C-alpha positions in Angstrom: 123.1 76.2 114.3 122.4 75.4 117.9 125.5 73.2 118.2 127.7 76.1 117.1 125.8 78.6 119.2 126.3 76.5 122.4 130.1 76.5 122.0 130.0 79.9 123.7 129.8 79.3 127.5 127.5 82.3 127.9 125.0 80.9 125.5 125.1 77.5 127.3 124.4 79.2 130.6 121.6 81.4 129.2 119.9 78.5 127.5 120.0 76.3 130.7 118.7 79.1 132.9 115.9 80.3 130.6 113.5 77.4 131.2 113.0 77.1 127.5 112.0 80.7 127.0 113.8 83.2 124.7 117.4 84.0 125.8 119.9 86.5 124.6 122.5 85.0 122.2 126.1 86.0 122.1 127.0 85.7 118.3 130.8 85.4 119.1 132.2 81.9 118.8 135.9 81.2 119.0 137.3 79.6 115.8 139.6 77.3 117.8 136.5 75.9 119.7 134.6 75.2 116.5 137.6 73.5 114.9 138.1 71.3 117.9 134.4 70.5 118.4 133.8 69.4 114.7 137.4 68.0 114.3 137.9 70.1 111.2 141.0 69.9 109.1 141.1 73.7 108.5 144.4 75.1 107.5 145.6 77.6 110.2 148.6 79.7 109.3 148.9 81.6 112.6 147.7 80.3 116.0 146.4 83.8 116.7 143.6 83.0 114.2 142.2 80.4 116.6 141.5 83.2 119.0 139.3 85.1 116.5 135.6 84.7 116.7 133.1 84.1 113.9 129.8 85.9 113.9 127.1 83.2 113.8 124.6 85.6 112.3 126.5 85.1 109.0 125.4 81.4 109.1 121.8 82.5 109.0 122.3 85.3 106.5 124.4 83.3 104.0 123.0 79.8 104.4 119.8 79.1 106.5 117.8 81.9 104.9 118.2 80.3 101.4 117.3 76.8 102.4 113.8 75.5 102.6 114.4 73.9 106.0 116.9 76.4 107.2 119.7 73.7 107.1 123.2 74.7 108.0 125.9 72.1 107.3 129.4 71.8 108.8 131.0 72.9 105.5 128.9 76.0 105.8 130.4 76.7 109.2 133.9 76.1 107.9 133.3 78.5 105.1 132.6 81.3 107.6 135.6 80.3 109.6 137.9 80.6 106.6 136.4 83.9 105.5 136.9 85.3 109.0 140.5 84.1 109.3 141.2 85.8 106.0 139.6 89.0 107.2 136.9 88.9 104.4 134.2 88.7 107.1 134.3 90.8 110.2 134.3 89.5 113.7 131.1 90.1 115.8 130.6 93.7 116.8 130.9 92.7 120.5 134.5 91.7 119.8 135.2 94.3 117.0 134.2 97.4 119.0 137.1 97.0 121.4 139.7 96.3 118.6 138.6 99.1 116.2 140.9 102.0 115.4 138.7 105.0 116.1 140.6 107.4 113.8 137.8 110.0 113.4 136.2 112.2 116.1 133.7 115.0 116.6 133.2 117.0 119.7 130.1 119.0 120.6 128.4 120.6 123.6 124.7 120.9 124.4 123.0 123.0 127.1 120.6 121.1 129.4 118.8 123.5 131.6 121.7 125.2 133.5 124.2 122.5 132.7 126.4 122.0 129.7 126.9 118.4 128.4 129.9 117.6 126.4 129.9 114.7 123.9 132.8 113.1 122.1 132.0 110.9 119.1 134.6 108.6 117.6 134.2 106.2 114.7 135.7 104.0 111.9 133.3 103.7 109.0 135.2 100.9 107.3 135.1 98.7 110.4 131.6 99.7 111.3 132.4 101.0 114.8 130.9 104.1 116.4 131.2 105.2 120.0 130.2 108.2 122.1 131.2 109.5 125.5 129.0 111.8 127.5 131.1 114.0 129.8 133.3 111.6 131.7 130.9 108.6 131.6 132.0 105.3 129.9 131.8 105.0 126.2 128.6 103.7 124.5 129.2 101.6 121.4 127.1 101.3 118.2 127.4 99.5 114.9 125.8 102.2 112.7 125.5 106.0 112.7 121.7 105.7 112.8 121.8 103.9 116.2 124.3 106.5 117.4 122.0 109.4 116.5 119.1 107.7 118.2 121.2 107.5 121.4 122.2 111.1 121.1 118.6 112.3 120.7 117.6 110.2 123.7 120.3 111.8 125.8 119.3 115.3 125.0 115.5 115.3 125.0 113.8 118.7 124.7 110.2 119.8 124.3 111.3 123.2 123.1 110.8 123.1 119.3 113.0 126.3 118.8 115.9 124.7 120.6 115.6 121.5 118.7 115.3 123.1 115.3 118.0 125.8 115.9 120.5 123.9 118.0 120.0 120.1 118.0 119.2 119.5 114.3 122.2 121.5 113.0 124.6 119.6 115.4 123.3 116.2 114.3 123.4 117.1 110.6 126.9 118.4 110.9 128.0 115.2 112.7 126.5 113.0 110.0 128.1 115.1 107.2 131.5 114.8 109.0 131.0 111.0 109.2 130.0 110.9 105.5 133.2 112.8 104.5 135.4 110.3 106.4 133.9 107.3 104.5 135.2 106.0 101.3 131.9 104.4 100.3 128.3 105.6 100.0 126.6 105.2 103.4 123.2 106.6 102.4 123.4 109.4 104.9 121.9 112.1 102.7 118.4 110.8 103.2 118.9 110.5 106.9 120.2 114.1 107.1 117.1 115.3 105.2 114.8 113.3 107.4 116.4 114.9 110.5 115.8 118.3 109.0 112.2 117.6 108.1 112.6 117.3 104.3 109.9 115.3 102.7 110.7 111.9 101.3 110.5 111.8 97.5 107.4 110.0 96.3 109.4 107.7 94.0 111.7 106.5 96.9 111.0 102.9 97.7 111.5 101.2 101.1 114.5 99.3 99.7 116.2 102.6 99.1 116.2 103.5 102.8 119.6 103.3 104.6 118.3 101.2 107.5 
């Protein structure tokens, strides 16, 4: 796992400068770099595929978590390469967020004291990409609608319960319903919408049923 991880120059730099402590890992590793390093005989149809990046978190999710010693073999790495080249596995979010086609949008405005803040939310449920722009500031990117909502609530904090209940809650709920309508699969947003609106969780709902 570490061999693959260190094929990213950023990870090599972070590891060498962390003095053995925890360092942030960039999960994006170029397919071409992996093939060259391990001298793999992987069939490549288009040279552009070599510029794609695998998400090394898949190695942990698909292989290490199911092995007693957490072993990851070179064939395991190659399996993730092939799946990524064939678009059956997504590239890392750090790469994907800039390539996504944001074909849905939602615009809303919120009053903050004497100022009015405008938000533009754009997303692609299938590709798992969500972004938001506050006024003319740069976009912020998220991989799920739950993280997106957390960010929105952080941007418009209010201690006024009436404003929150009558203005903020309806906006967030409507945004989530709009996202839900644009999706072709069940995203589990109904529970999240109920939670935002203060609806009690059913007693027979297990933790595994939660959408996050």
